[in-house]
Amino acid sequence: MSMIRKLLLVLVSTACLLPTAGCWNAKEVNDLAIITGAGIDLTEDGRIELSVEIYLTSPGGTESDGPMTGQPNGDKGTSVIRTVHGINMADAASRLQKMISRKVFWGQAEVFLFGERMARAGLEEPMDFMLRHTASRERSQVFVANGPAKDVLLLTPPVDRSLSDALVSMAEQQTGLNITMKELAQMMVGKSRAAVLPIVHIYPEKDLQDAFPYIAGMAVIKEGRMIGKLDEYTTRGVMWLRNEMKHATVTVKPDESGGYVSLHLLRNHTRLIPSIQGDRWIMTVRITGQDDIVENTSNLDLSEPDHLEQVEREMERFVEERVKLALDTAQKKLKVDIFGFADAFWRRYPKQWMANASRWDEIFPEMEVRLETDIRIARPGLIGKNFFPRQEQR
């Protein structure tokens, strides 16, 4: 065979293979109904009400087979809400696909929001579907609505592209609780079988047209069911105990200072140190932190070491007060370990834990908890004294 014939044969073979190159089985983005968020509610007759936020890449391609609610976001696409009912999550998802001409795609779901009635009834069934589905994301954020989840999804955020984007942004700021699907599953099957989730509220409650969502407080989950709520004040104490207090601004009022000092949390760490002394189960909680002072309206001169130390001690009292409130609520009122104490004992004392695992709900409420706090101020700012003191501070 001559060189020219060989070259022609190679060119023809290459041309035949070109149509099969690339992602030959891929779907065009405009052929997908991309779910960015989902709300799961429970109806009065025990059925699943699934509401999904669908991001349509082409505003002109809005679904026409049935009513949808939502508003276009200019040239960024359109977010619409579709609601279906089913006997369980799988049935509802199947009905959703039947009602939408585009292929439903779960791979971009950023938010899963449980209605309060659904959370109190139990999360195991919808969680099984979401974890088992091949396209679901373990990094999706999970929330509990202070009421129906559908009402939250119907809100129109003024700045973000979609309601899901707004909730993710608020959660990732680390000023509130931030729980992913994977973390929720790990807590639910952990040693204490307890979990916490951030609660989404609507404000104002009566005027939904101008309402907006905000995150405050947490839902307490035990054995897969929501058993109570914690307010925002107690939630901060829980976050310190869980080593999840990362970035926040705290304002304290040192004694006889005549004003307030605000600190920005830089680096905070909580270490759990379990110990067993005879029949006594003891947990030592060691909290350390470094903060920056961002505002001073007191009469303290923060360039003076004694005044800095006074602020540090006041900050330690502030942390201990919130932590003690969280401990009292969890141990005496709810009687549920939401801090990960059980896992800490299991890692340190595996044999003793296995022998007493069935008694953990009795051990935890009576456990002695010792607090050790060490807060340091890293930077007091460029000025020491209050630059604009009031008349009585001069």
mmCIF file of N, CA and C in Angstrom, residues 188-248:
data_model
loop_
_atom_site.group_PDB
_atom_site.id
_atom_site.type_symbol
_atom_site.label_atom_id
_atom_site.label_comp_id
_atom_site.label_asym_id
_atom_site.label_seq_id
_atom_site.Cartn_x
_atom_site.Cartn_y
_atom_site.Cartn_z
ATOM 1 N N MET A 188 -27.363 12.408 62.563
ATOM 2 C CA MET A 188 -28.543 11.584 62.806
ATOM 3 C C MET A 188 -28.186 10.136 63.109
ATOM 4 N N VAL A 189 -27.049 9.656 62.579
ATOM 5 C CA VAL A 189 -26.626 8.279 62.847
ATOM 6 C C VAL A 189 -25.461 8.233 63.833
ATOM 7 N N GLY A 190 -25.129 9.378 64.445
ATOM 8 C CA GLY A 190 -24.036 9.435 65.409
ATOM 9 C C GLY A 190 -24.389 8.744 66.712
ATOM 10 N N LYS A 191 -23.474 8.816 67.670
ATOM 11 C CA LYS A 191 -23.652 8.102 68.932
ATOM 12 C C LYS A 191 -24.846 8.613 69.730
ATOM 13 N N SER A 192 -25.113 9.912 69.675
ATOM 14 C CA SER A 192 -26.250 10.456 70.419
ATOM 15 C C SER A 192 -27.517 10.527 69.578
ATOM 16 N N ARG A 193 -27.387 10.296 68.260
ATOM 17 C CA ARG A 193 -28.521 10.343 67.326
ATOM 18 C C ARG A 193 -29.298 11.651 67.480
ATOM 19 N N ALA A 194 -28.555 12.733 67.626
ATOM 20 C CA ALA A 194 -29.155 14.059 67.765
ATOM 21 C C ALA A 194 -28.515 15.003 66.760
ATOM 22 N N ALA A 195 -29.271 15.989 66.318
ATOM 23 C CA ALA A 195 -28.781 16.925 65.317
ATOM 24 C C ALA A 195 -29.402 18.293 65.558
ATOM 25 N N VAL A 196 -28.827 19.292 64.918
ATOM 26 C CA VAL A 196 -29.373 20.647 64.962
ATOM 27 C C VAL A 196 -29.412 21.196 63.542
ATOM 28 N N LEU A 197 -30.398 22.051 63.268
ATOM 29 C CA LEU A 197 -30.543 22.680 61.963
ATOM 30 C C LEU A 197 -30.932 24.141 62.152
ATOM 31 N N PRO A 198 -30.428 25.026 61.291
ATOM 32 C CA PRO A 198 -30.825 26.433 61.388
ATOM 33 C C PRO A 198 -32.286 26.619 60.985
ATOM 34 N N ILE A 199 -32.940 27.597 61.612
ATOM 35 C CA ILE A 199 -34.346 27.881 61.342
ATOM 36 C C ILE A 199 -34.452 29.133 60.478
ATOM 37 N N VAL A 200 -35.250 29.048 59.422
ATOM 38 C CA VAL A 200 -35.495 30.179 58.528
ATOM 39 C C VAL A 200 -36.834 30.805 58.879
ATOM 40 N N HIS A 201 -36.818 32.097 59.142
ATOM 41 C CA HIS A 201 -38.030 32.844 59.460
ATOM 42 C C HIS A 201 -38.388 33.762 58.294
ATOM 43 N N ILE A 202 -39.620 34.250 58.306
ATOM 44 C CA ILE A 202 -40.091 35.224 57.326
ATOM 45 C C ILE A 202 -40.428 36.514 58.057
ATOM 46 N N TYR A 203 -39.913 37.634 57.535
ATOM 47 C CA TYR A 203 -40.225 38.931 58.143
ATOM 48 C C TYR A 203 -40.518 39.959 57.047
ATOM 49 N N PRO A 204 -41.591 40.733 57.194
ATOM 50 C CA PRO A 204 -42.673 40.558 58.177
ATOM 51 C C PRO A 204 -43.566 39.381 57.800
ATOM 52 N N GLU A 205 -44.204 38.780 58.781
ATOM 53 C CA GLU A 205 -44.971 37.564 58.544
ATOM 54 C C GLU A 205 -46.247 37.812 57.753
ATOM 55 N N LYS A 206 -46.848 38.986 57.883
ATOM 56 C CA LYS A 206 -48.162 39.228 57.285
ATOM 57 C C LYS A 206 -48.067 39.708 55.837
ATOM 58 N N ASP A 207 -47.043 40.468 55.503
ATOM 59 C CA ASP A 207 -46.923 41.039 54.163
ATOM 60 C C ASP A 207 -45.884 40.255 53.371
ATOM 61 N N LEU A 208 -46.315 39.162 52.720
ATOM 62 C CA LEU A 208 -45.380 38.292 52.007
ATOM 63 C C LEU A 208 -44.796 38.958 50.769
ATOM 64 N N GLN A 209 -45.477 39.972 50.225
ATOM 65 C CA GLN A 209 -44.984 40.611 49.014
ATOM 66 C C GLN A 209 -43.645 41.309 49.258
ATOM 67 N N ASP A 210 -43.496 41.936 50.407
ATOM 68 C CA ASP A 210 -42.249 42.623 50.745
ATOM 69 C C ASP A 210 -41.431 41.860 51.781
ATOM 70 N N ALA A 211 -41.810 40.634 52.071
ATOM 71 C CA ALA A 211 -41.131 39.870 53.115
ATOM 72 C C ALA A 211 -39.791 39.336 52.612
ATOM 73 N N PHE A 212 -38.930 39.006 53.544
ATOM 74 C CA PHE A 212 -37.632 38.428 53.213
ATOM 75 C C PHE A 212 -37.287 37.371 54.257
ATOM 76 N N PRO A 213 -36.439 36.409 53.899
ATOM 77 C CA PRO A 213 -36.062 35.359 54.854
ATOM 78 C C PRO A 213 -34.874 35.780 55.703
ATOM 79 N N TYR A 214 -34.809 35.256 56.904
ATOM 80 C CA TYR A 214 -33.624 35.449 57.728
ATOM 81 C C TYR A 214 -33.453 34.227 58.623
ATOM 82 N N ILE A 215 -32.220 33.952 59.002
ATOM 83 C CA ILE A 215 -31.890 32.770 59.797
ATOM 84 C C ILE A 215 -31.687 33.182 61.246
ATOM 85 N N ALA A 216 -32.407 32.534 62.146
ATOM 86 C CA ALA A 216 -32.269 32.824 63.574
ATOM 87 C C ALA A 216 -32.680 31.600 64.376
ATOM 88 N N GLY A 217 -31.843 31.198 65.308
ATOM 89 C CA GLY A 217 -32.163 30.057 66.153
ATOM 90 C C GLY A 217 -31.901 28.729 65.469
ATOM 91 N N MET A 218 -32.212 27.657 66.180
ATOM 92 C CA MET A 218 -31.980 26.328 65.621
ATOM 93 C C MET A 218 -33.063 25.360 66.067
ATOM 94 N N ALA A 219 -33.273 24.361 65.215
ATOM 95 C CA ALA A 219 -34.180 23.259 65.532
ATOM 96 C C ALA A 219 -33.356 22.105 66.089
ATOM 97 N N VAL A 220 -33.862 21.468 67.128
ATOM 98 C CA VAL A 220 -33.185 20.332 67.754
ATOM 99 C C VAL A 220 -33.855 19.046 67.278
ATOM 100 N N ILE A 221 -33.047 18.138 66.723
ATOM 101 C CA ILE A 221 -33.540 16.881 66.160
ATOM 102 C C ILE A 221 -33.061 15.729 67.035
ATOM 103 N N LYS A 222 -33.974 14.848 67.412
ATOM 104 C CA LYS A 222 -33.633 13.651 68.182
ATOM 105 C C LYS A 222 -34.333 12.456 67.562
ATOM 106 N N GLU A 223 -33.562 11.398 67.268
ATOM 107 C CA GLU A 223 -34.115 10.201 66.629
ATOM 108 C C GLU A 223 -34.869 10.560 65.348
ATOM 109 N N GLY A 224 -34.335 11.544 64.610
ATOM 110 C CA GLY A 224 -34.910 11.911 63.322
ATOM 111 C C GLY A 224 -36.055 12.887 63.369
ATOM 112 N N ARG A 225 -36.515 13.271 64.563
ATOM 113 C CA ARG A 225 -37.668 14.159 64.693
ATOM 114 C C ARG A 225 -37.292 15.440 65.431
ATOM 115 N N MET A 226 -37.888 16.526 65.005
ATOM 116 C CA MET A 226 -37.686 17.802 65.674
ATOM 117 C C MET A 226 -38.435 17.802 67.000
ATOM 118 N N ILE A 227 -37.707 18.089 68.096
ATOM 119 C CA ILE A 227 -38.330 18.043 69.417
ATOM 120 C C ILE A 227 -38.364 19.408 70.098
ATOM 121 N N GLY A 228 -37.734 20.411 69.498
ATOM 122 C CA GLY A 228 -37.741 21.723 70.127
ATOM 123 C C GLY A 228 -36.969 22.749 69.322
ATOM 124 N N LYS A 229 -37.044 24.001 69.794
ATOM 125 C CA LYS A 229 -36.338 25.114 69.168
ATOM 126 C C LYS A 229 -35.495 25.835 70.209
ATOM 127 N N LEU A 230 -34.405 26.429 69.741
ATOM 128 C CA LEU A 230 -33.566 27.269 70.581
ATOM 129 C C LEU A 230 -33.533 28.668 69.989
ATOM 130 N N ASP A 231 -33.583 29.692 70.857
ATOM 131 C CA ASP A 231 -33.533 31.059 70.355
ATOM 132 C C ASP A 231 -32.111 31.414 69.933
ATOM 133 N N GLU A 232 -31.967 32.600 69.362
ATOM 134 C CA GLU A 232 -30.675 33.001 68.816
ATOM 135 C C GLU A 232 -29.617 33.129 69.908
ATOM 136 N N TYR A 233 -30.014 33.584 71.088
ATOM 137 C CA TYR A 233 -29.076 33.757 72.198
ATOM 138 C C TYR A 233 -28.492 32.407 72.617
ATOM 139 N N THR A 234 -29.364 31.407 72.782
ATOM 140 C CA THR A 234 -28.901 30.076 73.178
ATOM 141 C C THR A 234 -28.129 29.404 72.052
ATOM 142 N N THR A 235 -28.521 29.687 70.813
ATOM 143 C CA THR A 235 -27.846 29.094 69.658
ATOM 144 C C THR A 235 -26.365 29.436 69.639
ATOM 145 N N ARG A 236 -26.029 30.675 69.995
ATOM 146 C CA ARG A 236 -24.611 31.051 70.016
ATOM 147 C C ARG A 236 -23.823 30.194 71.005
ATOM 148 N N GLY A 237 -24.421 29.895 72.153
ATOM 149 C CA GLY A 237 -23.753 29.024 73.115
ATOM 150 C C GLY A 237 -23.540 27.626 72.570
ATOM 151 N N VAL A 238 -24.538 27.108 71.861
ATOM 152 C CA VAL A 238 -24.405 25.790 71.240
ATOM 153 C C VAL A 238 -23.275 25.797 70.217
ATOM 154 N N MET A 239 -23.188 26.862 69.435
ATOM 155 C CA MET A 239 -22.150 26.939 68.406
ATOM 156 C C MET A 239 -20.758 26.996 69.021
ATOM 157 N N TRP A 240 -20.610 27.672 70.154
ATOM 158 C CA TRP A 240 -19.312 27.660 70.835
ATOM 159 C C TRP A 240 -18.968 26.249 71.301
ATOM 160 N N LEU A 241 -19.929 25.542 71.853
ATOM 161 C CA LEU A 241 -19.677 24.184 72.329
ATOM 162 C C LEU A 241 -19.373 23.228 71.178
ATOM 163 N N ARG A 242 -19.949 23.464 70.017
ATOM 164 C CA ARG A 242 -19.743 22.592 68.858
ATOM 165 C C ARG A 242 -18.541 23.017 68.019
ATOM 166 N N ASN A 243 -17.810 24.035 68.466
ATOM 167 C CA ASN A 243 -16.653 24.547 67.728
ATOM 168 C C ASN A 243 -17.057 25.079 66.353
ATOM 169 N N GLU A 244 -18.195 25.748 66.304
ATOM 170 C CA GLU A 244 -18.694 26.296 65.045
ATOM 171 C C GLU A 244 -18.820 27.813 65.078
ATOM 172 N N MET A 245 -18.365 28.454 66.137
ATOM 173 C CA MET A 245 -18.389 29.905 66.211
ATOM 174 C C MET A 245 -17.125 30.434 65.541
ATOM 175 N N LYS A 246 -17.246 30.839 64.293
ATOM 176 C CA LYS A 246 -16.073 31.219 63.508
ATOM 177 C C LYS A 246 -15.935 32.730 63.378
ATOM 178 N N HIS A 247 -16.934 33.379 62.820
ATOM 179 C CA HIS A 247 -16.844 34.815 62.577
ATOM 180 C C HIS A 247 -18.118 35.484 63.066
ATOM 181 N N ALA A 248 -17.958 36.426 63.970
ATOM 182 C CA ALA A 248 -19.107 37.171 64.484
ATOM 183 C C ALA A 248 -18.582 38.403 65.201
#
